[in-house]
Tab-separated table of C-alpha atoms and ligand atoms in Angstrom:
chain	number	residue	atom	x	y	z
Z	2	UNK	CA	32.058	130.203	90.544
Z	3	UNK	CA	32.312	129.586	86.811
Z	4	UNK	CA	29.634	126.959	86.441
Z	5	UNK	CA	26.075	127.490	85.456
Z	6	UNK	CA	23.444	127.525	88.185
Z	7	UNK	CA	22.022	124.080	88.934
Z	8	UNK	CA	18.790	123.561	87.028
Z	9	UNK	CA	19.675	126.056	84.302
Z	10	UNK	CA	21.290	125.181	80.981
Z	11	UNK	CA	22.933	126.709	77.943
Z	12	UNK	CA	21.435	126.545	74.490
Z	13	UNK	CA	24.349	126.151	72.079
Z	14	UNK	CA	24.864	125.570	68.342
Z	15	UNK	CA	26.245	122.042	68.676
Z	16	UNK	CA	25.496	119.650	71.486
Z	17	UNK	CA	25.208	115.923	72.194
Z	18	UNK	CA	21.910	116.660	73.898
Z	19	UNK	CA	20.101	117.695	70.727
Z	20	UNK	CA	17.325	119.503	72.584
Z	21	UNK	CA	19.900	122.089	73.715
Z	22	UNK	CA	20.920	123.028	70.176
Z	23	UNK	CA	20.018	126.575	69.220
Z	24	UNK	CA	18.859	125.442	65.757
Z	25	UNK	CA	16.203	123.294	67.375
Z	26	UNK	CA	15.016	126.267	69.453
Z	27	UNK	CA	14.904	128.490	66.391
Z	28	UNK	CA	12.892	125.848	64.570
Z	29	UNK	CA	10.413	125.624	67.456
Z	30	UNK	CA	10.103	129.385	67.672
Z	31	UNK	CA	9.605	129.912	63.982
Z	32	UNK	CA	6.825	127.282	63.796
Z	33	UNK	CA	5.210	128.768	66.916
Z	34	UNK	CA	5.396	132.350	65.627
Z	35	UNK	CA	3.965	131.444	62.225
Z	36	UNK	CA	1.104	129.618	63.856
Z	37	UNK	CA	0.409	132.457	66.286
Z	38	UNK	CA	0.027	134.774	63.300
Z	39	UNK	CA	-2.457	132.366	61.682
Z	40	UNK	CA	-4.593	132.456	64.818
Z	41	UNK	CA	-4.339	136.231	65.219
Z	42	UNK	CA	-2.148	136.305	68.346
Z	43	UNK	CA	0.353	139.140	68.780
Z	44	UNK	CA	3.590	138.963	70.712
Z	45	UNK	CA	3.862	140.337	74.222
Z	46	UNK	CA	7.068	140.517	76.295
Z	47	UNK	CA	6.964	141.206	79.983
Z	48	UNK	CA	9.832	141.497	82.503
Z	49	UNK	CA	11.258	138.301	83.981
Z	50	UNK	CA	10.491	139.637	87.453
Z	51	UNK	CA	7.390	141.144	88.988
Z	52	UNK	CA	6.265	142.319	92.388
Z	53	UNK	CA	5.594	139.106	94.319
Z	54	UNK	CA	1.987	140.161	94.793
Z	55	UNK	CA	1.261	139.605	91.095
Z	56	UNK	CA	1.716	135.884	91.711
Z	57	UNK	CA	0.375	135.526	95.247
Z	58	UNK	CA	-2.834	137.349	94.319
Z	59	UNK	CA	-3.360	135.264	91.184
Z	60	UNK	CA	-2.027	131.735	91.606
Z	61	UNK	CA	-3.017	131.684	95.290
Z	62	UNK	CA	-0.818	131.630	98.393
Z	63	UNK	CA	-1.474	127.926	98.779
Z	64	UNK	CA	-0.493	126.795	95.298
Z	65	UNK	CA	2.701	124.726	95.120
Z	66	UNK	CA	4.162	127.193	92.669
Z	67	UNK	CA	3.867	130.077	95.122
Z	68	UNK	CA	4.406	128.117	98.304
Z	69	UNK	CA	7.433	126.051	97.359
Z	70	UNK	CA	8.776	126.919	93.961
Z	71	UNK	CA	9.003	130.652	93.534
Z	72	UNK	CA	12.323	132.485	93.491
Z	73	UNK	CA	11.442	135.392	95.754
Z	74	UNK	CA	13.902	137.976	97.029
Z	75	UNK	CA	14.036	141.494	98.389
Z	76	UNK	CA	15.690	144.178	96.321
Z	77	UNK	CA	17.808	146.931	97.843
Z	78	UNK	CA	14.714	148.998	98.567
Z	79	UNK	CA	13.244	146.043	100.491
Z	80	UNK	CA	10.550	145.331	97.917
Z	81	UNK	CA	9.551	141.706	97.507
Z	82	UNK	CA	10.158	140.632	93.923
Z	83	UNK	CA	9.777	137.239	92.281
Z	84	UNK	CA	11.155	135.687	89.135
Z	85	UNK	CA	8.117	134.716	87.106
Z	86	UNK	CA	7.093	131.069	87.539
Z	87	UNK	CA	4.534	131.489	84.747
Z	88	UNK	CA	3.278	134.255	82.466
Z	89	UNK	CA	-0.484	134.411	82.681
Z	90	UNK	CA	-0.558	136.729	85.696
Z	91	UNK	CA	2.182	139.047	84.313
Z	92	UNK	CA	0.310	139.327	81.018
Z	93	UNK	CA	-2.946	140.164	82.747
Z	94	UNK	CA	-1.003	142.735	84.780
Z	95	UNK	CA	0.489	144.197	81.586
Z	96	UNK	CA	-2.901	144.222	79.853
Z	97	UNK	CA	-4.412	146.262	82.662
Z	98	UNK	CA	-1.412	148.552	83.114
Z	99	UNK	CA	-1.058	149.357	79.412
Z	100	UNK	CA	-4.778	149.857	78.866
Z	101	UNK	CA	-4.751	147.273	76.098
Z	102	UNK	CA	-8.516	146.907	76.254
Z	103	UNK	CA	-8.848	150.404	74.764
Z	104	UNK	CA	-6.434	149.436	72.018
Z	105	UNK	CA	-8.548	146.467	71.047
Z	106	UNK	CA	-5.747	143.933	71.455
Z	107	UNK	CA	-7.056	140.794	73.023
Z	108	UNK	CA	-4.889	137.914	71.788
Z	109	UNK	CA	-1.307	137.548	72.930
Z	110	UNK	CA	1.458	135.021	72.624
Z	111	UNK	CA	4.771	134.863	74.430
Z	112	UNK	CA	8.050	132.992	74.395
Z	113	UNK	CA	10.389	133.275	77.334
Z	114	UNK	CA	12.032	131.883	80.437
Z	115	UNK	CA	10.228	130.969	83.654
Z	116	UNK	CA	11.757	130.050	86.982
Z	117	UNK	CA	10.687	127.458	89.518
Z	118	UNK	CA	12.673	125.980	92.348
Z	119	UNK	CA	11.639	122.418	91.448
Z	120	UNK	CA	13.370	119.139	92.173
Z	121	UNK	CA	15.441	118.596	89.073
Z	122	UNK	CA	15.067	115.687	86.685
Z	123	UNK	CA	14.842	115.045	82.956
Z	124	UNK	CA	12.333	117.533	81.583
Z	125	UNK	CA	12.203	119.544	84.777
Z	126	UNK	CA	14.485	122.519	85.210
Z	127	UNK	CA	14.732	125.584	87.384
Z	128	UNK	CA	14.953	127.908	84.429
Z	129	UNK	CA	12.728	126.573	81.682
Z	130	UNK	CA	10.963	128.186	78.751
Z	131	UNK	CA	7.359	128.496	77.800
Z	132	UNK	CA	5.520	129.328	74.659
Z	133	UNK	CA	1.996	130.355	75.506
Z	134	UNK	CA	-1.084	132.230	74.432
Z	135	UNK	CA	-3.695	134.254	76.289
Z	136	UNK	CA	-7.002	135.444	74.946
Z	137	UNK	CA	-9.285	137.955	76.672
Z	138	UNK	CA	-12.870	138.395	75.629
Z	139	UNK	CA	-16.436	137.310	76.086
Z	140	UNK	CA	-16.941	133.948	77.682
Z	141	UNK	CA	-17.545	131.725	74.712
Z	142	UNK	CA	-16.835	128.000	74.342
Z	143	UNK	CA	-15.669	128.646	70.765
Z	144	UNK	CA	-12.701	130.570	72.171
Z	145	UNK	CA	-11.732	127.653	74.411
Z	146	UNK	CA	-11.884	125.309	71.436
Z	147	UNK	CA	-10.014	127.632	69.100
Z	148	UNK	CA	-7.175	128.125	71.567
Z	149	UNK	CA	-6.848	124.407	72.284
Z	150	UNK	CA	-6.806	123.835	68.530
Z	151	UNK	CA	-3.912	126.298	68.270
Z	152	UNK	CA	-1.887	124.274	70.779
Z	153	UNK	CA	-2.716	120.928	69.178
Z	154	UNK	CA	-1.784	122.312	65.760
Z	155	UNK	CA	1.550	123.418	67.179
Z	156	UNK	CA	2.333	119.877	68.281
Z	157	UNK	CA	1.172	118.542	64.941
Z	158	UNK	CA	3.297	120.999	62.941
Z	159	UNK	CA	6.292	119.985	65.035
Z	160	UNK	CA	5.679	116.388	64.048
Z	161	UNK	CA	4.405	115.076	67.386
Z	162	UNK	CA	1.950	112.240	66.942
Z	163	UNK	CA	1.877	110.719	70.392
Z	164	UNK	CA	0.039	113.293	72.436
Z	165	UNK	CA	-3.164	113.060	74.437
Z	166	UNK	CA	-5.456	115.902	75.409
Z	167	UNK	CA	-6.984	115.592	78.869
Z	168	UNK	CA	-9.777	117.925	79.778
Z	169	UNK	CA	-12.048	118.688	82.692
Z	170	UNK	CA	-14.312	121.394	84.038
Z	171	UNK	CA	-13.656	122.678	87.540
Z	172	UNK	CA	-16.587	125.099	87.831
Z	173	UNK	CA	-16.050	128.281	89.810
Z	174	UNK	CA	-14.733	129.124	93.289
Z	175	UNK	CA	-18.004	128.309	95.067
Z	176	UNK	CA	-18.327	124.976	93.352
Z	177	UNK	CA	-14.755	124.174	94.221
Z	178	UNK	CA	-15.291	125.133	97.852
Z	179	UNK	CA	-18.228	122.780	98.054
Z	180	UNK	CA	-16.226	120.106	96.266
Z	181	UNK	CA	-13.264	120.699	98.601
Z	182	UNK	CA	-15.521	120.070	101.612
Z	183	UNK	CA	-16.727	116.831	100.029
Z	184	UNK	CA	-13.124	115.783	99.379
Z	185	UNK	CA	-12.126	116.604	102.934
Z	186	UNK	CA	-14.922	114.417	104.215
Z	187	UNK	CA	-13.846	111.629	101.872
Z	188	UNK	CA	-10.089	111.771	102.552
Z	189	UNK	CA	-10.135	112.398	106.305
Z	190	UNK	CA	-10.597	108.725	107.246
Z	191	UNK	CA	-7.480	107.973	105.129
Z	192	UNK	CA	-5.330	110.722	106.688
Z	193	UNK	CA	-2.618	108.415	108.012
Z	194	UNK	CA	-2.273	106.604	104.691
Z	195	UNK	CA	-1.839	109.766	102.623
Z	196	UNK	CA	1.593	111.115	101.686
Z	197	UNK	CA	2.883	113.938	103.925
Z	198	UNK	CA	2.207	116.444	101.137
Z	199	UNK	CA	-1.368	115.301	100.762
Z	200	UNK	CA	-1.892	115.306	104.522
Z	201	UNK	CA	-1.004	118.979	104.446
Z	202	UNK	CA	-3.232	119.551	101.425
Z	203	UNK	CA	-6.146	117.981	103.259
Z	204	UNK	CA	-6.591	121.180	105.206
Z	205	UNK	CA	-4.984	123.714	102.857
Z	206	UNK	CA	-6.166	122.623	99.388
Z	207	UNK	CA	-7.809	119.184	99.172
Z	208	UNK	CA	-8.252	119.446	95.381
Z	209	UNK	CA	-4.525	119.138	94.991
Z	210	UNK	CA	-4.626	115.621	96.433
Z	211	UNK	CA	-6.304	114.624	93.187
Z	212	UNK	CA	-3.256	115.396	91.095
Z	213	UNK	CA	-0.741	113.941	93.543
Z	214	UNK	CA	1.888	111.792	91.857
Z	215	UNK	CA	2.118	109.483	94.901
Z	216	UNK	CA	0.887	105.959	94.040
Z	217	UNK	CA	-0.906	105.411	97.338
Z	218	UNK	CA	-2.620	108.827	97.125
Z	219	UNK	CA	-3.769	107.990	93.624
Z	220	UNK	CA	-5.179	104.658	94.711
Z	221	UNK	CA	-7.155	106.285	97.532
Z	222	UNK	CA	-8.328	109.080	95.221
Z	223	UNK	CA	-9.842	106.603	92.762
Z	224	UNK	CA	-13.154	106.511	94.620
Z	225	UNK	CA	-13.211	110.165	95.656
Z	226	UNK	CA	-16.194	112.337	94.658
Z	227	UNK	CA	-15.885	113.957	91.234
Z	228	UNK	CA	-16.289	117.640	90.522
Z	229	UNK	CA	-18.721	116.934	87.663
Z	230	UNK	CA	-21.337	116.053	90.295
Z	231	UNK	CA	-21.117	119.611	91.619
Z	232	UNK	CA	-21.339	121.593	88.383
Z	233	UNK	CA	-24.375	123.821	87.869
Z	234	UNK	CA	-26.453	123.176	84.710
Z	235	UNK	CA	-25.013	126.339	83.103
Z	236	UNK	CA	-21.429	125.224	83.641
Z	237	UNK	CA	-22.187	121.675	82.574
Z	238	UNK	CA	-23.683	122.968	79.314
Z	239	UNK	CA	-20.673	125.230	78.766
Z	240	UNK	CA	-18.356	122.246	79.179
Z	241	UNK	CA	-20.482	120.127	76.848
Z	242	UNK	CA	-20.283	122.892	74.238
Z	243	UNK	CA	-16.496	122.901	74.525
Z	244	UNK	CA	-16.410	119.139	74.049
Z	245	UNK	CA	-18.756	119.388	71.065
Z	246	UNK	CA	-16.509	122.038	69.537
Z	247	UNK	CA	-13.441	119.831	69.973
Z	248	UNK	CA	-15.213	116.952	68.258
Z	249	UNK	CA	-16.311	119.181	65.416
Z	250	UNK	CA	-12.652	120.073	64.798
Z	251	UNK	CA	-11.628	116.418	65.071
Z	252	UNK	CA	-9.584	116.973	68.201
Z	253	UNK	CA	-9.576	113.775	70.258
Z	254	UNK	CA	-9.800	114.238	74.035
Z	255	UNK	CA	-10.178	112.286	77.233
Z	256	UNK	CA	-12.237	113.666	80.111
Z	257	UNK	CA	-10.036	113.467	83.186
Z	258	UNK	CA	-12.095	114.005	86.352
Z	259	UNK	CA	-8.987	114.296	88.545
Z	260	UNK	CA	-7.487	117.139	86.498
Z	261	UNK	CA	-7.674	120.288	88.639
Z	262	UNK	CA	-4.466	122.214	87.736
Z	263	UNK	CA	-2.471	123.756	90.513
Z	264	UNK	CA	-3.389	127.413	90.324
Z	265	UNK	CA	-6.335	129.087	92.022
Z	266	UNK	CA	-7.326	131.326	89.145
Z	267	UNK	CA	-8.682	128.623	86.857
Z	268	UNK	CA	-12.414	128.042	86.368
Z	269	UNK	CA	-14.550	125.898	84.049
Z	270	UNK	CA	-12.390	124.420	81.292
Z	271	UNK	CA	-8.957	123.123	82.299
Z	272	UNK	CA	-6.793	120.922	80.129
Z	273	UNK	CA	-3.417	119.325	79.830
Z	274	UNK	CA	-1.604	117.679	76.946
Z	275	UNK	CA	0.670	114.782	77.785
Z	276	UNK	CA	3.234	112.965	75.699
Z	277	UNK	CA	2.376	109.315	75.342
Z	278	UNK	CA	5.908	108.370	74.259
Z	279	UNK	CA	8.182	107.652	77.177
Z	280	UNK	CA	9.473	110.954	78.533
Z	281	UNK	CA	9.827	109.725	82.104
Z	282	UNK	CA	7.838	111.280	84.917
Z	283	UNK	CA	7.707	114.704	83.286
Z	284	UNK	CA	5.337	113.946	80.462
Z	285	UNK	CA	3.092	117.027	80.677
Z	286	UNK	CA	3.809	118.989	77.513
Z	287	UNK	CA	1.426	121.823	78.100
Z	288	UNK	CA	-1.747	122.904	79.729
Z	289	UNK	CA	-4.053	125.749	80.447
Z	290	UNK	CA	-7.631	126.739	80.871
Z	291	UNK	CA	-10.151	129.438	81.565
Z	292	UNK	CA	-9.584	132.131	84.183
Z	293	UNK	CA	-12.583	134.416	84.237
Z	294	UNK	CA	-12.058	136.238	87.539
Z	295	UNK	CA	-8.325	136.866	87.285
Z	296	UNK	CA	-8.415	140.202	85.475
Z	297	UNK	CA	-10.802	141.636	88.067
Z	298	UNK	CA	-8.825	140.161	90.981
Z	299	UNK	CA	-5.734	141.984	89.734
Z	300	UNK	CA	-7.570	145.305	89.607
Z	301	UNK	CA	-8.681	145.355	85.974
Z	302	UNK	CA	-11.968	145.086	84.093
Z	303	UNK	CA	-14.137	142.032	84.599
Z	304	UNK	CA	-12.962	140.321	81.449
Z	305	UNK	CA	-12.857	136.541	81.028
Z	306	UNK	CA	-9.651	134.898	79.826
Z	307	UNK	CA	-8.403	131.673	78.361
Z	308	UNK	CA	-4.853	130.498	77.723
Z	309	UNK	CA	-2.257	127.778	77.482
Z	310	UNK	CA	1.447	127.347	78.088
Z	311	UNK	CA	3.727	124.668	76.766
Z	312	UNK	CA	7.246	123.909	77.958
Z	313	UNK	CA	9.711	124.242	75.092
Z	314	UNK	CA	12.252	121.825	76.623
Z	315	UNK	CA	9.687	119.067	76.948
Z	316	UNK	CA	8.384	119.577	73.442
Z	317	UNK	CA	11.921	119.299	72.066
Z	318	UNK	CA	12.611	116.183	74.172
Z	319	UNK	CA	9.390	114.728	72.891
Z	320	UNK	CA	10.323	115.532	69.293
Z	321	UNK	CA	13.601	113.685	69.808
Z	322	UNK	CA	11.763	110.712	71.350
Z	323	UNK	CA	9.456	110.655	68.321
Z	324	UNK	CA	12.253	111.236	65.810
Z	325	UNK	CA	10.565	114.346	64.488
Z	326	UNK	CA	13.300	116.871	65.175
Z	327	UNK	CA	15.269	116.116	62.003
Z	328	UNK	CA	18.121	118.302	60.801
Z	329	UNK	CA	17.375	121.890	61.678
Z	330	UNK	CA	20.866	123.203	61.066
Z	331	UNK	CA	21.446	125.360	58.034
Z	332	UNK	CA	24.951	125.659	56.641
Z	333	UNK	CA	26.141	128.595	54.504
Z	334	UNK	CA	25.350	128.799	50.791
Z	335	UNK	CA	29.058	129.006	49.942
Z	336	UNK	CA	32.338	127.998	51.534
Z	337	UNK	CA	35.267	129.697	49.840
Z	338	UNK	CA	38.469	127.670	49.705
Z	339	UNK	CA	41.579	129.595	48.596
Z	340	UNK	CA	44.629	127.599	47.646
Z	341	UNK	CA	47.205	130.431	47.831
Z	342	UNK	CA	47.671	133.799	49.573
Z	343	UNK	CA	46.707	135.711	46.406
Z	344	UNK	CA	43.531	133.717	45.935
Z	345	UNK	CA	42.712	134.218	49.611
Z	346	UNK	CA	42.706	137.961	49.010
Z	347	UNK	CA	40.347	137.397	46.079
Z	348	UNK	CA	38.108	135.026	48.044
Z	349	UNK	CA	37.860	137.552	50.857
Z	350	UNK	CA	36.427	140.159	48.493
Z	351	UNK	CA	34.209	137.574	46.829
Z	352	UNK	CA	32.814	136.654	50.254
Z	353	UNK	CA	31.930	140.301	50.902
Z	354	UNK	CA	30.102	140.589	47.595
Z	355	UNK	CA	28.233	137.328	48.005
Z	356	UNK	CA	27.031	138.461	51.424
Z	357	UNK	CA	25.950	141.799	50.013
Z	358	UNK	CA	24.001	139.845	47.391
Z	359	UNK	CA	22.197	138.020	50.193
Z	360	UNK	CA	24.114	134.747	49.980
Z	361	UNK	CA	25.667	133.395	53.137
Z	362	UNK	CA	29.376	132.730	52.712
Z	363	UNK	CA	32.357	131.751	54.849
Z	364	UNK	CA	36.072	131.738	54.083
Z	365	UNK	CA	38.416	128.838	54.823
Z	366	UNK	CA	41.274	130.466	56.722
Z	367	UNK	CA	43.050	127.568	58.392
Z	368	UNK	CA	45.411	126.693	55.541
Z	369	UNK	CA	45.555	126.390	51.742
Z	370	UNK	CA	44.842	122.656	51.644
Z	371	UNK	CA	41.936	121.612	49.449
Z	372	UNK	CA	41.232	118.414	51.375
Z	373	UNK	CA	40.967	120.181	54.718
Z	374	UNK	CA	38.892	122.952	53.133
Z	375	UNK	CA	36.395	120.468	51.704
Z	376	UNK	CA	36.130	118.497	54.915
Z	377	UNK	CA	35.493	121.721	56.888
Z	378	UNK	CA	32.877	122.719	54.306
Z	379	UNK	CA	31.088	119.401	54.841
Z	380	UNK	CA	31.349	119.713	58.620
Z	381	UNK	CA	29.543	123.035	58.642
Z	382	UNK	CA	26.946	121.782	56.117
Z	383	UNK	CA	27.889	124.290	53.422
Z	384	UNK	CA	25.906	123.823	50.235
Z	385	UNK	CA	28.644	124.678	47.753
Z	386	UNK	CA	32.393	125.114	47.904
Z	387	UNK	CA	34.073	127.692	45.662
Z	388	UNK	CA	37.664	126.645	45.067
Z	389	UNK	CA	40.128	129.249	43.830
Z	390	UNK	CA	43.869	128.653	43.358
Z	391	UNK	CA	46.589	130.259	41.236
Z	392	UNK	CA	45.286	128.538	38.090
Z	393	UNK	CA	41.715	129.795	38.705
Z	394	UNK	CA	43.008	133.319	39.286
Z	395	UNK	CA	44.823	133.217	35.968
Z	396	UNK	CA	41.891	131.838	33.961
Z	397	UNK	CA	39.249	133.692	35.970
Z	398	UNK	CA	37.309	130.448	36.175
Z	399	UNK	CA	36.498	128.968	39.569
Z	400	UNK	CA	35.716	125.399	40.508
Z	401	UNK	CA	32.380	125.034	42.231
Z	402	UNK	CA	31.640	121.842	44.086
Z	403	UNK	CA	28.217	120.850	45.282
Z	404	UNK	CA	28.814	119.221	48.650
Z	405	UNK	CA	25.787	116.977	48.688
Z	406	UNK	CA	26.201	115.470	45.185
Z	407	UNK	CA	30.005	115.970	45.026
Z	408	UNK	CA	29.441	117.239	41.433
Z	409	UNK	CA	31.899	119.855	40.187
Z	410	UNK	CA	31.472	122.573	37.621
Z	411	UNK	CA	33.651	125.354	36.262
Z	412	UNK	CA	32.243	128.835	36.432
Z	413	UNK	CA	33.722	132.124	35.177
Z	414	UNK	CA	34.194	134.687	37.924
Z	415	UNK	CA	31.969	137.043	35.974
Z	416	UNK	CA	29.081	134.645	36.363
Z	417	UNK	CA	29.576	134.304	40.089
Z	418	UNK	CA	29.735	138.022	40.578
Z	419	UNK	CA	27.270	140.512	39.340
Z	420	UNK	CA	29.984	143.094	39.016
Z	421	UNK	CA	33.129	141.244	38.004
Z	422	UNK	CA	35.006	144.501	37.307
Z	423	UNK	CA	35.297	144.992	41.053
Z	424	UNK	CA	37.709	142.127	41.286
Z	425	UNK	CA	40.354	141.325	38.744
W	18	LIG	P1	2.131	124.384	84.219
W	18	LIG	O1	1.518	125.721	84.174
W	18	LIG	O2	2.802	124.051	85.498
W	18	LIG	O3	1.199	123.296	83.745
W	18	LIG	O4	3.297	124.455	83.137
W	18	LIG	C1	3.042	124.465	81.763
W	18	LIG	C2	4.104	123.668	81.054
W	18	LIG	O5	5.388	124.211	81.350
W	18	LIG	C3	4.190	122.223	81.504
W	18	LIG	O6	3.281	121.415	80.809
W	18	LIG	C4	5.615	121.885	81.154
W	18	LIG	O7	5.749	121.563	79.791
W	18	LIG	C5	6.338	123.176	81.406
W	18	LIG	N1	7.001	123.168	82.725
W	18	LIG	C6	6.470	123.471	83.927
W	18	LIG	N2	7.396	123.397	84.904
W	18	LIG	C7	8.546	123.036	84.303
W	18	LIG	C8	9.886	122.797	84.745
W	18	LIG	N3	10.233	122.947	86.024
W	18	LIG	N4	10.807	122.452	83.828
W	18	LIG	C9	10.493	122.307	82.517
W	18	LIG	N5	9.260	122.516	82.036
W	18	LIG	C10	8.297	122.889	82.908
């Protein structure tokens, strides 16, 4: 088979689907990396696969990601491995395994592929990419706010204006168990009207009914009990402090009582950012929250955590929808156009020297036609063309054409080159 796997895609330099252009990805990554440095997050890279347990013990056996979407397989030694559907659990695993607590590193960012066997549609792929951040440290609402600010700044720096932050508090496991019982009691009389997925969730994980995409489920859920009623005073105050912090940084938010997130490890603050421009059904740009028990559950110290992940594909699609992607391609500084075999030899050496001087340069090799050379130079977005023919070789004066203004100037070879003696 010589086709790519369904649900995966190539990122290439030139593409009609602009979000698949490598320049756009580089632009995203450079903005994200610069911002991570401003917030004190350091890069972490973990393997694309892990022992399956890393995910079943963290996300929960009953989460959709683990139950339906994970690429799990046995290797030749019969060990169960899974391609990572997300990175929080692998990073916690790596933190514990590498003893990073002793090294006083507690803020990490990552960029990399994730894999989920999802139904495919625009903005939803089987190999997709996430940029994310994880922060381990004392439980402090300031850290929640700071990390959410990081994500919102990322969207802002990428030119996205139409985003909305939805936030909720989901308490801890006990609160959720109590809440789940209340939901079960509420939904049971509607069992027959619920979607098949939600009927299953009614016994396995009733909270998930709240974020069902099914219209009928959503209608029924409108009057369901809300988790806020179950929060203890301590957790309510914590949530209020987070909200106060967001307001103090001028970050608008909407409290979304039905937001529960799909993974078991979350507690207290959970949030999601959605695109409010039309992206189709897949409008969730990013999300995250607090996960205080996860480190301990995976065998590490009892250290609280907070993080977010954002899907790079969806951010790029959103940038296109909002016209904020712009031109991210960068052509070479110089395109050398020789008009004869002798001048080609000269241009070849000139190209080498320019590159050694730190200027990007490319040589026109297709023919010795000026017109074709100039049109190729424009196509690749070169900034300047250096034109050298027999006449230029004789006079040692080249023609330099600025491709944006079309202005031409004559320049002695000696001025172009630092060491003109090298080439005569
Ligand atoms: P989640 O942890 O499921 O909320 O995922 C975090 C972000 O990753 C989402 O907000 C999306 O932007 C992105 N994402 C999740 N699943 C997919 C997918 N199958 N294809 C593309 N992006 C995805």
